[in-house]
Coordinates of C-alpha atoms and ligand atoms in Angstrom, one line a residue:
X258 CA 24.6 40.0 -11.1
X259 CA 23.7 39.3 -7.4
X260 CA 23.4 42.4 -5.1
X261 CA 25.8 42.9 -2.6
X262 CA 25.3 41.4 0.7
X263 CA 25.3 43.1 4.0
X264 CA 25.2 41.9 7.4
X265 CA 23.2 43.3 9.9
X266 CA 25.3 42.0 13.1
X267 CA 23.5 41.5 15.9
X268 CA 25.7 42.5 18.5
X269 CA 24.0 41.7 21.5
X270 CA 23.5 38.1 23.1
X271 CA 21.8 38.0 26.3
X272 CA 18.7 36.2 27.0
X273 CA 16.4 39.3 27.4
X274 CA 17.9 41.5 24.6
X275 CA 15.8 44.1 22.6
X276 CA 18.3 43.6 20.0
X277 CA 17.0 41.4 17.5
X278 CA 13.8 43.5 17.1
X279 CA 16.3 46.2 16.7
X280 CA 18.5 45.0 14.0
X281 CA 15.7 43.7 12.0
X282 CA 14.0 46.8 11.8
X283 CA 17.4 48.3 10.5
X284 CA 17.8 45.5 7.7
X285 CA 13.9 46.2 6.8
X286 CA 14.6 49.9 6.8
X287 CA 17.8 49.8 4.7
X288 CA 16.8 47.5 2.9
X289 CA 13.9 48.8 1.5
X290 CA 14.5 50.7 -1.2
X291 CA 17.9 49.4 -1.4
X292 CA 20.7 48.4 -4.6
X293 CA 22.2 46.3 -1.2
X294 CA 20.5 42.6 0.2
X295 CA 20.2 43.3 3.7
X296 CA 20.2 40.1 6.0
X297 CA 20.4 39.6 9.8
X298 CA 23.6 38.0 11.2
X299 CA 23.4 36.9 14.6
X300 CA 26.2 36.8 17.0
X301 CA 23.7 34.1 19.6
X302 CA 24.0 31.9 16.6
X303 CA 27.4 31.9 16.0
X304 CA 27.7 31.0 19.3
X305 CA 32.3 31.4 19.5
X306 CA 34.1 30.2 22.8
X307 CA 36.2 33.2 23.7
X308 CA 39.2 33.7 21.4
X309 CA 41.3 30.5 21.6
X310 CA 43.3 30.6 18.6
X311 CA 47.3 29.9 19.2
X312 CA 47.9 32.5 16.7
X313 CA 47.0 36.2 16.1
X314 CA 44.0 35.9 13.5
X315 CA 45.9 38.6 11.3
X316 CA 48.8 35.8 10.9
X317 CA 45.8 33.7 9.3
X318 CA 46.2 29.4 10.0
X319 CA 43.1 28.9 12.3
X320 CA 43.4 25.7 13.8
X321 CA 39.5 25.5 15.5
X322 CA 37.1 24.5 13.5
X323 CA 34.6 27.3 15.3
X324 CA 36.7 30.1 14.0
X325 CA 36.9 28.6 10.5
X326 CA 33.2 28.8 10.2
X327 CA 32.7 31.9 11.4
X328 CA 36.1 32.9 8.5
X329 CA 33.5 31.9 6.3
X330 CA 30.7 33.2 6.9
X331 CA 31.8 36.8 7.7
X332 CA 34.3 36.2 4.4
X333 CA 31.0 35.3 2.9
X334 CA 29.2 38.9 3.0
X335 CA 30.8 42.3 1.2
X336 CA 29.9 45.0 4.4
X337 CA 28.6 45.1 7.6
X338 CA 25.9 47.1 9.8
X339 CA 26.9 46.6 13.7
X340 CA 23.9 46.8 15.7
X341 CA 24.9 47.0 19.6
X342 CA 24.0 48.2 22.5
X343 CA 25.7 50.8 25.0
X344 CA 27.0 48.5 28.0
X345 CA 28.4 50.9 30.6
X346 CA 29.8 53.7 28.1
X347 CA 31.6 50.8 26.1
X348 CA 30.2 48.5 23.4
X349 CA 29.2 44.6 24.2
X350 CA 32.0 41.8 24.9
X351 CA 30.6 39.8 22.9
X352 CA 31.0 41.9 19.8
X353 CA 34.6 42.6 20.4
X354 CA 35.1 38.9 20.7
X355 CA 33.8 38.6 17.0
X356 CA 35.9 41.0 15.5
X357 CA 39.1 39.8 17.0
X358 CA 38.5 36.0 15.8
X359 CA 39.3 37.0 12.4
X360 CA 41.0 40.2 10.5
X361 CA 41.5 39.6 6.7
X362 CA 38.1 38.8 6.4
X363 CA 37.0 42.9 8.2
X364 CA 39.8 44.6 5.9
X365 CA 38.7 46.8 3.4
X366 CA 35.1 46.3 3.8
X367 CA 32.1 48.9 4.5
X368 CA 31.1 49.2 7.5
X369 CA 27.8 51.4 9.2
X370 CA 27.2 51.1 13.1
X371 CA 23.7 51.4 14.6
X372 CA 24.0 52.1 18.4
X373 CA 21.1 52.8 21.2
X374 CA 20.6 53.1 24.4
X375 CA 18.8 55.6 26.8
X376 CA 20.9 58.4 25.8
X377 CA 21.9 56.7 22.0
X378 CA 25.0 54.7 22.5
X379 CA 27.0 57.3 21.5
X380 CA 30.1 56.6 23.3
X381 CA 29.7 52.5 22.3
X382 CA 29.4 54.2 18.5
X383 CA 32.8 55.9 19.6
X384 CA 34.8 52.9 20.7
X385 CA 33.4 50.5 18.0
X386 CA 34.7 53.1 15.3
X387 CA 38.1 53.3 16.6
X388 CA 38.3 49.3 16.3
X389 CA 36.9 49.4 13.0
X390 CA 39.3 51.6 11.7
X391 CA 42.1 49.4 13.6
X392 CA 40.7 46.5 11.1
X393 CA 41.0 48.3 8.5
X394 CA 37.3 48.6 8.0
X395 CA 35.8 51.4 5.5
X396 CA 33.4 53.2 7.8
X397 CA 30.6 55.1 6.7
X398 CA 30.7 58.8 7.9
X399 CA 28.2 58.8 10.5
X400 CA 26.8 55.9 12.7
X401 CA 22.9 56.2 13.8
X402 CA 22.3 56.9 17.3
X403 CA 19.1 55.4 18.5
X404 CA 17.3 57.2 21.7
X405 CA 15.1 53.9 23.3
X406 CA 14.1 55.0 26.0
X407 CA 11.0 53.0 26.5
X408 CA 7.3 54.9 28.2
X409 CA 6.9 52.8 31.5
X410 CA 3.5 53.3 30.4
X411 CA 4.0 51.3 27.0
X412 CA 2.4 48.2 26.5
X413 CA 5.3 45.5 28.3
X414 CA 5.9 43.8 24.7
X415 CA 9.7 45.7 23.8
X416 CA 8.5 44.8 20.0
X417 CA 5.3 46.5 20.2
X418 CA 7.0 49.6 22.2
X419 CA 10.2 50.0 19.9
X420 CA 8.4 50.0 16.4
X421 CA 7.3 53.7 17.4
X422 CA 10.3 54.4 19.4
X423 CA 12.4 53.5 16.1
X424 CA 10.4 54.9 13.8
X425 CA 11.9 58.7 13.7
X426 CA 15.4 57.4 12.9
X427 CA 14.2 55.9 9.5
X428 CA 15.7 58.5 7.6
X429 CA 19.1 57.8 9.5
X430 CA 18.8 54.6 8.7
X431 CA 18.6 55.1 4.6
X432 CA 21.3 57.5 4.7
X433 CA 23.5 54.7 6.4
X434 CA 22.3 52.5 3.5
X435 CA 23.1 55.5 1.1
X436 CA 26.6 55.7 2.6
X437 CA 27.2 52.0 2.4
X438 CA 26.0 51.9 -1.4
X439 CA 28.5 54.7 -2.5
X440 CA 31.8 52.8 -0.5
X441 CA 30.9 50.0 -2.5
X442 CA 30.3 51.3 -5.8
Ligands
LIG627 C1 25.4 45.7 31.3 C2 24.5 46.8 30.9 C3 25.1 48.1 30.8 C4 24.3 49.2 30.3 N1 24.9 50.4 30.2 C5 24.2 51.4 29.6 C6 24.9 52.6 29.3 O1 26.0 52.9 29.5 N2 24.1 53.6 28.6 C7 22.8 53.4 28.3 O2 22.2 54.3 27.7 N3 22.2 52.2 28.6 C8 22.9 51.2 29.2 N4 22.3 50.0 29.4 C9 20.9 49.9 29.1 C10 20.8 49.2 27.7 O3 20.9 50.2 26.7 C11 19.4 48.5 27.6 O4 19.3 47.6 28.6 C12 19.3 47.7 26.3 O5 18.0 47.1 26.3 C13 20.4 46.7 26.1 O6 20.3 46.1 24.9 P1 19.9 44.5 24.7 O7 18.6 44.3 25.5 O8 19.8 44.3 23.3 O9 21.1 43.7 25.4 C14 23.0 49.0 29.9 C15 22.5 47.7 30.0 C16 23.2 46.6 30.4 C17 22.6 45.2 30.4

């Protein structure tokens, strides 16, 4: 039988963004040493207008073609890892958009949430949760806080300058993918 799948949302789309690097250092992490597939899921990609359906998405019927694709390819995975950065004490646009495009295809499933910022994102990790639980998402216990505050000394190339930046909250990281295993088991 095939593993369960897990997308690692990337959750933030601007030009610049450290997020990528971010999110697929999580999937590598989890993944690892993992009974789950981890792969990356990328919000830039999925490129959605903002909502624009005539209906609410929990009354189902999406008429755009846009949201029926992205029905089913977030229908297509069995949990989630949200990886997002803290926009002033709140959690990216962007990623809120997302999630209220669909709703049966959230409901019931596992969800971990990876946050950082200079301080760790805690309050975005805050917000996010309360919406997940609103979908009716299973979250694991704890979300993983990520401290990136980067040397102004380091070497100008984010990848280079997150790895060991990152590296600390491994452990954090496999406990999420512990957490995730046991809500779908
Ligand atoms: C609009 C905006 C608001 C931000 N607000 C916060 C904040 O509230 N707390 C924090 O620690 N960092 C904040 N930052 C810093 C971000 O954590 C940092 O720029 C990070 O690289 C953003 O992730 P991204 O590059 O993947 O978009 C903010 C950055 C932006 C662009």
């Amino acid at each position: 039988m095939n593993p369960p799948k897990v997308a690692v949302v990337v959750g933030s789309t601007r030009q610049a963004r450290i997020c990528p690097t971010i999110a697929t250092w999580v999937a590598e992490t989890a993944g690892g040493d993992s009974a789950l597939h981890y792969e990356l899921l990328d919000l830039a990609d999925v490129d959605l207008p903002f909502l624009d359906e005539p209906r609410p998405p929990a009354h189902g019927g999406y008429v755009h073609e846009h949201t029926r694709r992205w029905s089913a390819l977030a229908g297509s995975y069995d949990a989630f890892v949200f990886v997002l950065p803290q926009y002033n004490w709140g959690y990216p646009a962007v990623l809120k958009n997302a999630l209220d495009f669909l709703y049966d295809e959230w409901a019931a499933k596992p969800a971990g949430i990876v946050t950082y910022g200079n301080h760790g994102g805690g309050r975005a990790a805050a917000q996010l949760q309360q919406v997940l639980t609103g979908l009716h998402m299973r979250t694991a216990p704890e979300p993983v806080l990520l401290t990136v505050l980067l040397d102004a000394a380091g070497s100008g190339d984010p990848a280079a300058d997150l790895l060991p930046v990152l590296a600390p909250h491994a452990a954090a990281v496999r406990e999420l993918d512990q957490a995730l295993t046991a809500l779908l088991s």
